[in-house]
Short mmCIF file of C-alpha atoms in Angstrom, two decimals:
data_model
loop_
_atom_site.label_atom_id
_atom_site.label_comp_id
_atom_site.label_asym_id
_atom_site.label_seq_id
_atom_site.Cartn_x
_atom_site.Cartn_y
_atom_site.Cartn_z
CA ALA Z 1 -4.29 91.87 115.64
CA SER Z 2 -2.19 92.96 112.67
CA ALA Z 3 0.33 91.09 111.63
CA PRO Z 4 3.91 92.59 113.43
CA ALA Z 5 6.56 94.16 110.51
CA PRO Z 6 9.33 92.60 109.34
CA VAL Z 7 12.54 92.48 111.07
CA THR Z 8 15.39 93.89 108.22
CA THR Z 9 18.82 93.25 108.82
CA PRO Z 10 21.28 96.23 108.27
CA ALA Z 11 23.33 95.95 105.14
CA PRO Z 12 26.66 95.46 106.33
CA VAL Z 13 28.80 98.67 106.67
CA PRO Z 14 31.95 98.02 104.18
CA ALA Z 15 35.23 97.64 105.95
CA ALA Z 16 37.51 100.90 106.64
CA ALA Z 17 40.16 100.93 103.90
CA PRO Z 18 43.83 100.45 105.11
CA LEU Z 19 45.53 103.08 106.15
CA VAL Z 20 48.05 103.91 103.52
CA SER Z 21 51.73 105.80 104.57
CA PRO Z 22 52.20 108.41 101.89
CA PRO Z 23 55.35 108.44 99.83
CA ALA Z 24 58.29 109.52 101.60
CA PRO Z 25 58.95 112.60 99.74
CA ALA Z 26 62.49 112.01 97.57
CA THR Z 27 65.41 113.01 98.94
CA THR Z 28 67.92 115.12 96.61
CA THR Z 29 71.48 114.59 97.82
CA THR Z 30 74.65 115.94 96.38
CA SER Z 31 77.28 113.03 94.34
CA LEU Z 32 81.12 113.22 93.63
CA VAL Z 33 79.75 110.75 91.81
CA THR Z 34 78.78 110.73 88.16
CA ASN Z 35 77.58 108.18 85.56
CA ALA Z 36 80.54 108.96 83.41
CA PHE Z 37 82.14 105.68 83.26
CA PRO Z 38 78.98 102.97 83.82
CA SER Z 39 81.46 100.50 83.41
CA PHE Z 40 83.92 100.88 86.00
CA ALA Z 41 82.14 98.59 88.67
CA ARG Z 42 82.27 99.47 92.69
CA PRO Z 43 84.96 97.65 93.95
CA THR Z 44 83.89 95.87 97.13
CA ALA Z 45 85.48 94.64 100.36
CA ALA Z 46 86.63 91.45 98.83
CA GLN Z 47 87.91 92.40 95.84
CA LEU Z 48 89.99 95.10 98.49
CA HIS Z 49 91.29 92.60 100.41
CA ALA Z 50 92.09 90.09 96.78
CA LEU Z 51 94.46 93.67 95.70
CA SER Z 52 96.38 93.31 99.09
CA SER Z 53 96.79 89.73 98.89
CA GLY Z 54 97.79 90.46 95.24
CA GLY Z 55 95.13 88.85 93.96
CA PRO Z 56 92.44 90.24 90.86
CA SER Z 57 91.26 94.01 91.83
CA PRO Z 58 89.42 96.17 89.61
CA PRO Z 59 90.41 98.68 87.26
CA LEU Z 60 91.44 101.13 89.25
CA ARG Z 61 92.85 104.71 87.82
CA SER Z 62 93.79 107.91 89.38
CA LEU Z 63 92.58 110.95 87.14
CA SER Z 64 95.27 113.55 86.19
CA GLN Z 65 93.60 117.35 86.63
CA SER Z 66 93.47 116.91 82.61
CA PHE Z 67 90.81 115.20 82.92
CA PRO Z 68 87.63 117.25 81.89
CA HIS Z 69 85.51 117.68 84.91
CA ARG Z 70 83.70 121.31 86.09
CA ALA Z 71 85.37 123.71 87.72
CA PRO Z 72 84.22 125.07 91.34
CA SER Z 73 82.25 127.99 91.40
CA LEU Z 74 83.93 131.26 92.61
CA THR Z 75 80.47 133.34 92.34
CA ALA Z 76 78.89 131.23 95.47
CA LEU Z 77 82.29 130.81 97.12
CA LYS Z 78 83.15 134.47 97.49
CA SER Z 79 79.22 134.92 98.72
CA GLY Z 80 79.62 132.89 101.37
CA VAL Z 81 76.29 130.85 100.52
CA CYS Z 82 78.77 127.26 100.85
CA VAL Z 83 80.48 126.64 103.85
CA PRO Z 84 82.43 123.34 104.09
CA ARG Z 85 81.49 120.16 105.41
CA PRO Z 86 82.49 117.49 107.08
CA VAL Z 87 83.28 114.14 103.90
CA TYR Z 88 85.15 111.96 106.08
CA VAL Z 89 86.28 111.41 109.15
CA HIS Z 90 87.79 108.11 110.64
CA GLU Z 91 89.29 108.10 113.77
CA HIS Z 92 91.62 105.90 113.19
CA THR Z 93 93.89 108.84 110.59
CA ALA Z 94 96.44 110.28 111.20
CA MET Z 95 97.35 113.60 108.81
CA LEU Z 96 95.80 112.85 105.62
CA THR Z 97 98.28 114.40 102.81
CA SER Z 98 97.41 113.96 99.14
CA ILE Z 99 93.76 113.40 97.56
CA SER Z 100 93.57 111.31 94.20
CA GLU Z 101 89.88 110.15 92.42
CA LEU Z 102 89.26 107.63 90.69
CA THR Z 103 87.84 106.59 88.13
CA ASP Z 104 84.69 105.11 89.57
CA GLY Z 105 84.24 108.46 92.03
CA SER Z 106 85.98 107.00 94.92
CA LEU Z 107 88.91 108.18 96.45
CA TYR Z 108 92.29 107.57 97.66
CA LEU Z 109 93.63 109.16 100.66
CA ALA Z 110 97.26 109.31 101.69
CA ASP Z 111 97.91 108.80 105.37
CA PHE Z 112 101.39 109.95 106.38
CA GLY Z 113 101.08 108.89 110.25
CA THR Z 114 103.36 107.24 111.41
CA SER Z 115 101.89 103.03 111.29
CA LYS Z 116 99.48 104.51 109.40
CA PRO Z 117 98.03 102.82 105.88
CA ALA Z 118 96.63 104.60 103.55
CA TRP Z 119 92.18 104.33 102.83
CA HIS Z 120 90.10 103.79 100.18
CA VAL Z 121 87.12 105.66 100.58
CA PHE Z 122 83.70 104.92 98.85
CA LEU Z 123 82.01 108.28 97.53
CA ASP Z 124 77.95 106.67 98.02
CA THR Z 125 75.05 109.31 99.32
CA SER Z 126 72.62 106.11 98.80
CA SER Z 127 72.70 105.31 102.43
CA PRO Z 128 69.63 106.75 104.50
CA THR Z 129 71.77 107.35 107.39
CA THR Z 130 73.18 111.07 108.40
CA PRO Z 131 76.43 109.91 110.23
CA THR Z 132 77.34 112.86 112.48
CA PHE Z 133 81.18 113.86 113.13
CA THR Z 134 83.03 115.72 115.42
CA LEU Z 135 84.61 118.18 115.12
CA THR Z 136 86.01 119.28 117.77
CA PRO Z 137 85.89 118.05 121.57
CA THR Z 138 82.61 119.58 122.66
CA THR Z 139 81.43 120.24 119.25
CA THR Z 140 79.28 118.02 116.88
CA THR Z 141 77.35 119.21 113.35
CA THR Z 142 75.30 116.83 111.04
CA VAL Z 143 75.47 116.43 107.99
CA SER Z 144 72.61 115.78 105.71
CA PRO Z 145 72.93 114.37 103.19
CA PRO Z 146 75.52 112.96 103.60
CA LEU Z 147 77.94 113.61 100.71
CA ALA Z 148 80.57 109.99 101.67
CA GLN Z 149 79.38 106.83 103.08
CA PRO Z 150 82.18 104.81 103.77
CA GLN Z 151 81.90 101.48 104.46
CA THR Z 152 82.76 100.77 108.63
CA PRO Z 153 86.03 100.25 109.74
CA PRO Z 154 86.95 102.23 106.03
CA VAL Z 155 88.97 99.53 104.06
CA PRO Z 156 92.77 100.54 104.09
CA LEU Z 157 94.62 99.52 100.97
CA ILE Z 158 97.97 97.63 101.24
CA VAL Z 159 99.62 97.01 104.96
CA GLY Z 160 102.49 98.09 103.39
CA LEU Z 161 102.43 101.17 102.50
CA SER Z 162 102.15 102.41 105.66
CA GLY Z 163 103.58 106.40 105.90
CA ALA Z 164 103.04 106.51 102.34
CA ALA Z 165 102.72 110.79 102.00
CA THR Z 166 100.78 109.64 98.67
CA VAL Z 167 98.68 107.00 97.23
CA LEU Z 168 98.31 106.62 93.50
CA ALA Z 169 95.98 103.85 91.57
CA LEU Z 170 97.70 102.86 88.12
CA GLY Z 171 95.57 99.59 86.78
CA GLU Z 172 95.63 97.04 86.33
CA GLY Z 173 94.83 96.67 90.40
CA ASP Z 174 98.41 98.27 90.71
CA VAL Z 175 99.23 101.24 93.01
CA LEU Z 176 101.74 103.51 93.17
CA ALA Z 177 103.08 104.81 96.75
CA VAL Z 178 105.59 107.91 97.27
CA HIS Z 179 107.39 107.13 101.31
CA PRO Z 180 109.60 110.54 102.22
CA ASP Z 181 110.64 108.57 105.14
CA ARG Z 182 112.35 105.88 103.29
CA ASN Z 183 113.25 107.04 100.59
CA ARG Z 184 111.12 105.01 98.51
CA VAL Z 185 108.78 104.68 95.61
CA GLU Z 186 107.31 101.82 94.56
CA ARG Z 187 104.86 101.23 92.32
CA ALA Z 188 102.89 97.48 94.00
CA GLY Z 189 100.88 95.04 92.28
CA THR Z 190 101.21 93.11 88.71
CA CYS Z 191 103.85 95.49 87.14
CA ALA Z 192 105.83 96.04 90.44
CA TRP Z 193 109.41 97.95 90.70
CA HIS Z 194 110.96 99.84 93.53
CA ARG Z 195 113.15 103.13 93.26
CA ASP Z 196 115.09 103.66 96.33
CA ASP Z 197 117.65 106.18 95.18
CA ILE Z 198 115.17 109.57 95.57
CA ILE Z 199 115.71 111.41 98.37
CA LYS Z 200 112.85 112.85 100.48
CA PRO Z 201 110.02 112.46 97.54
CA TYR Z 202 106.61 113.82 98.17
CA ALA Z 203 104.12 114.83 95.68
CA ALA Z 204 102.95 112.68 92.51
CA THR Z 205 100.52 113.16 90.18
CA LEU Z 206 100.34 111.42 86.54
CA PHE Z 207 100.96 112.87 83.04
CA ARG Z 208 100.17 110.98 80.05
CA SER Z 209 102.24 107.44 79.82
CA THR Z 210 104.06 108.60 82.98
CA VAL Z 211 104.79 109.72 86.75
CA LEU Z 212 105.67 113.12 87.95
CA VAL Z 213 107.44 112.74 91.71
CA THR Z 214 108.77 115.73 93.29
CA GLN Z 215 112.33 115.28 95.08
CA ASP Z 216 113.73 117.82 98.15
CA SER Z 217 117.26 116.78 97.35
CA PRO Z 218 117.82 117.93 95.11
CA PRO Z 219 115.04 120.30 94.56
CA CYS Z 220 113.57 118.96 91.24
CA VAL Z 221 110.23 117.30 89.43
CA LEU Z 222 110.71 113.51 88.29
CA LYS Z 223 109.64 111.97 85.01
CA LEU Z 224 108.95 108.68 85.30
CA ASN Z 225 108.02 105.59 83.57
CA GLU Z 226 104.82 104.55 84.47
CA ARG Z 227 105.78 100.50 84.14
CA THR Z 228 109.37 100.58 84.44
CA GLY Z 229 110.27 103.19 87.08
CA ALA Z 230 113.16 104.46 85.02
CA THR Z 231 114.04 108.14 84.92
CA MET Z 232 112.74 109.62 81.16
CA GLN Z 233 113.40 113.57 82.50
CA ILE Z 234 114.76 115.36 85.34
CA PHE Z 235 112.81 118.88 86.05
CA ALA Z 236 115.86 121.04 88.33
CA LEU Z 237 114.17 123.30 90.42
CA ASP Z 238 115.10 126.25 92.58
CA PRO Z 239 118.30 125.07 94.98
CA ASP Z 240 116.66 126.16 98.19
CA CYS Z 241 113.66 124.72 96.67
CA ARG Z 242 111.17 122.32 99.02
CA PRO Z 243 108.34 120.97 96.69
CA ARG Z 244 105.38 119.79 97.79
CA GLY Z 245 102.13 119.11 96.05
CA ILE Z 246 101.78 118.90 92.42
CA ALA Z 247 99.44 119.20 89.88
CA VAL Z 248 99.27 118.75 85.93
CA LEU Z 249 96.63 120.74 83.39
CA SER Z 250 97.21 120.51 79.23
CA ASN Z 251 101.10 120.48 79.16
CA THR Z 252 101.83 122.44 82.17
CA CYS Z 253 103.20 121.30 85.69
CA TYR Z 254 102.34 123.30 88.94
CA VAL Z 255 104.66 122.99 92.03
CA CYS Z 256 104.48 124.43 95.54
CA ASP Z 257 107.84 125.42 96.88
CA GLN Z 258 107.24 125.57 100.75
CA ARG Z 259 110.32 126.94 101.68
CA ASN Z 260 110.12 130.20 100.09
CA GLN Z 261 106.34 130.68 100.25
CA ARG Z 262 105.05 130.79 96.58
CA LEU Z 263 103.95 128.18 93.10
CA LEU Z 264 106.05 127.36 91.12
CA ASN Z 265 105.41 126.04 86.95
CA PHE Z 266 106.91 125.07 83.80
CA SER Z 267 106.98 123.67 80.74
CA LEU Z 268 106.81 119.52 80.39
CA ASN Z 269 106.85 119.70 76.19
CA ALA Z 270 108.43 117.14 75.49
CA ASP Z 271 110.22 118.68 72.43
CA GLU Z 272 112.06 121.85 74.52
CA ALA Z 273 114.73 121.37 76.37
CA PRO Z 274 113.84 121.96 80.38
CA ALA Z 275 113.36 125.27 81.00
CA ALA Z 276 113.62 127.18 84.54
CA PRO Z 277 110.21 127.20 86.26
CA ARG Z 278 108.75 130.82 86.55
CA VAL Z 279 106.77 132.43 89.17
CA LEU Z 280 103.39 132.47 88.92
CA VAL Z 281 102.58 133.46 92.64
CA ASP Z 282 105.10 134.73 95.93
CA ARG Z 283 104.05 135.60 99.71
CA LEU Z 284 101.90 132.52 100.71
CA SER Z 285 102.44 131.05 103.30
CA ARG Z 286 103.56 127.11 103.83
CA PRO Z 287 102.10 126.03 101.13
CA HIS Z 288 101.66 122.29 100.63
CA GLY Z 289 98.40 121.26 97.67
CA VAL Z 290 97.85 122.36 94.59
CA ALA Z 291 94.89 121.69 92.09
CA LEU Z 292 93.29 123.12 89.17
CA ASP Z 293 90.15 123.83 87.51
CA PRO Z 294 89.59 123.67 83.74
CA PHE Z 295 89.77 127.26 83.26
CA GLY Z 296 93.63 127.19 84.62
CA ASN Z 297 92.58 128.67 87.78
CA VAL Z 298 94.53 127.25 90.24
CA TYR Z 299 93.56 126.44 94.66
CA ILE Z 300 96.26 126.31 96.54
CA ALA Z 301 96.18 125.21 100.15
CA ASN Z 302 98.06 127.27 102.87
CA ASN Z 303 99.22 125.46 104.69
CA GLY Z 304 100.21 128.35 107.50
CA ASP Z 305 97.64 131.61 107.30
CA SER Z 306 94.49 128.23 107.45
CA SER Z 307 93.25 129.41 104.06
CA LEU Z 308 92.50 128.00 100.38
CA ARG Z 309 93.93 130.57 98.11
CA VAL Z 310 92.03 131.03 94.35
CA PHE Z 311 94.25 132.67 91.10
CA SER Z 312 94.00 132.55 87.64
CA SER Z 313 96.64 131.34 85.06
CA GLN Z 314 98.10 134.10 85.07
CA GLY Z 315 98.30 134.54 88.84
CA GLN Z 316 96.18 136.99 89.78
CA SER Z 317 94.26 136.40 93.20
CA LEU Z 318 90.53 135.19 92.78
CA LEU Z 319 89.90 134.39 96.26
CA SER Z 320 90.32 133.45 99.83
CA LEU Z 321 88.59 131.01 101.80
CA PRO Z 322 89.49 131.13 105.48
CA LEU Z 323 89.38 128.00 107.30
CA LYS Z 324 89.16 126.33 110.87
CA ARG Z 325 92.13 124.33 110.47
CA ALA Z 326 95.05 124.43 108.26
CA PRO Z 327 94.68 123.08 105.58
CA LEU Z 328 97.19 120.23 103.60
CA ALA Z 329 95.03 118.45 100.29
CA VAL Z 330 93.50 120.36 97.49
CA HIS Z 331 91.58 118.99 95.27
CA ILE Z 332 88.57 119.29 92.32
CA ALA Z 333 86.69 116.42 92.16
CA ARG Z 334 84.69 115.45 88.54
CA ASN Z 335 81.15 117.96 88.90
CA GLY Z 336 83.05 120.33 90.66
CA THR Z 337 83.22 119.80 94.01
CA LEU Z 338 85.87 121.72 96.30
CA LEU Z 339 87.34 118.73 98.93
CA PHE Z 340 90.35 119.41 101.00
CA THR Z 341 91.58 117.31 104.07
CA HIS Z 342 92.77 119.60 107.44
CA THR Z 343 94.81 119.32 110.46
CA GLY Z 344 92.97 119.00 113.34
CA PRO Z 345 90.91 116.21 113.84
CA HIS Z 346 92.07 114.58 110.90
CA GLY Z 347 89.60 114.17 108.21
CA LEU Z 348 88.08 115.34 104.72
CA GLN Z 349 86.15 118.40 103.54
CA ALA Z 350 84.42 119.77 101.00
CA PHE Z 351 82.74 122.98 99.18
CA ASP Z 352 79.65 121.59 97.42
CA PRO Z 353 79.66 122.97 93.82
#
């Protein structure tokens, strides 16, 4: 009998390679924050709490419109391809009347509602969360990717700033607040001062080492020393003027005259005697806020007819953007994003650059 065939053991089957998920595609985000100021760290909630308690704080300062920044694309805005989208909406906000961009790219939003504080909004697109913002009681819209991911809940500045129409950062951890209902302009922080003799102040902006503040009665723009609050110069306006938004580019100041539906401008040159303001644009509709781009174009929040109007430096109409709700403040961020606040469900919206 023949010998049985040898039994061969089959070669082991190699283990299947573990499944590896393909890398997630990179997400492109549009950020309002540039890297122009890498030395300014984004403040934490603890630092802001220290600010509210009088402790140390980050060296934040509001930027003026004279600071180098990009301009929004008027071509894209005219074509209709840019539509506004929510950036920041919170149920506790009431009436956001001013926007101030700080050196770290974050924003101060002044909340003029009763017993409301000013808000510090952090513009950060690193979070993967896509928030949903309620625009009307029955309609929601999803923003992807988010322009801003504020801390939850948003961090108030100083409780004493409740009811301020304008809030600015002055560096050294100090904050300037304008209180129309209290006839008060104050600097809170390490170099504190206050003025209770300015009747119905409303809007303010920085100009070099001074603060420009509007006053209702008598109508004028006051130039105040930033560190002491002393009046350095007075720019008189028409007796029936009601000044609201204010902005500066180079040595020219622009003021919205809400009562007379127009935009005024005048020179801030210290070597010249204050000249009477000239009317740059008229036939507006309750203008409230004003901003400027590097080319001298003027952006006006037309509260009366719910639109954003754009004019050249010579007053020529360039663009009219209809909005769903009446705008209050308008601001151009350093990367060219056009920001505005609105009434209704109060919040902040943006046209991407």
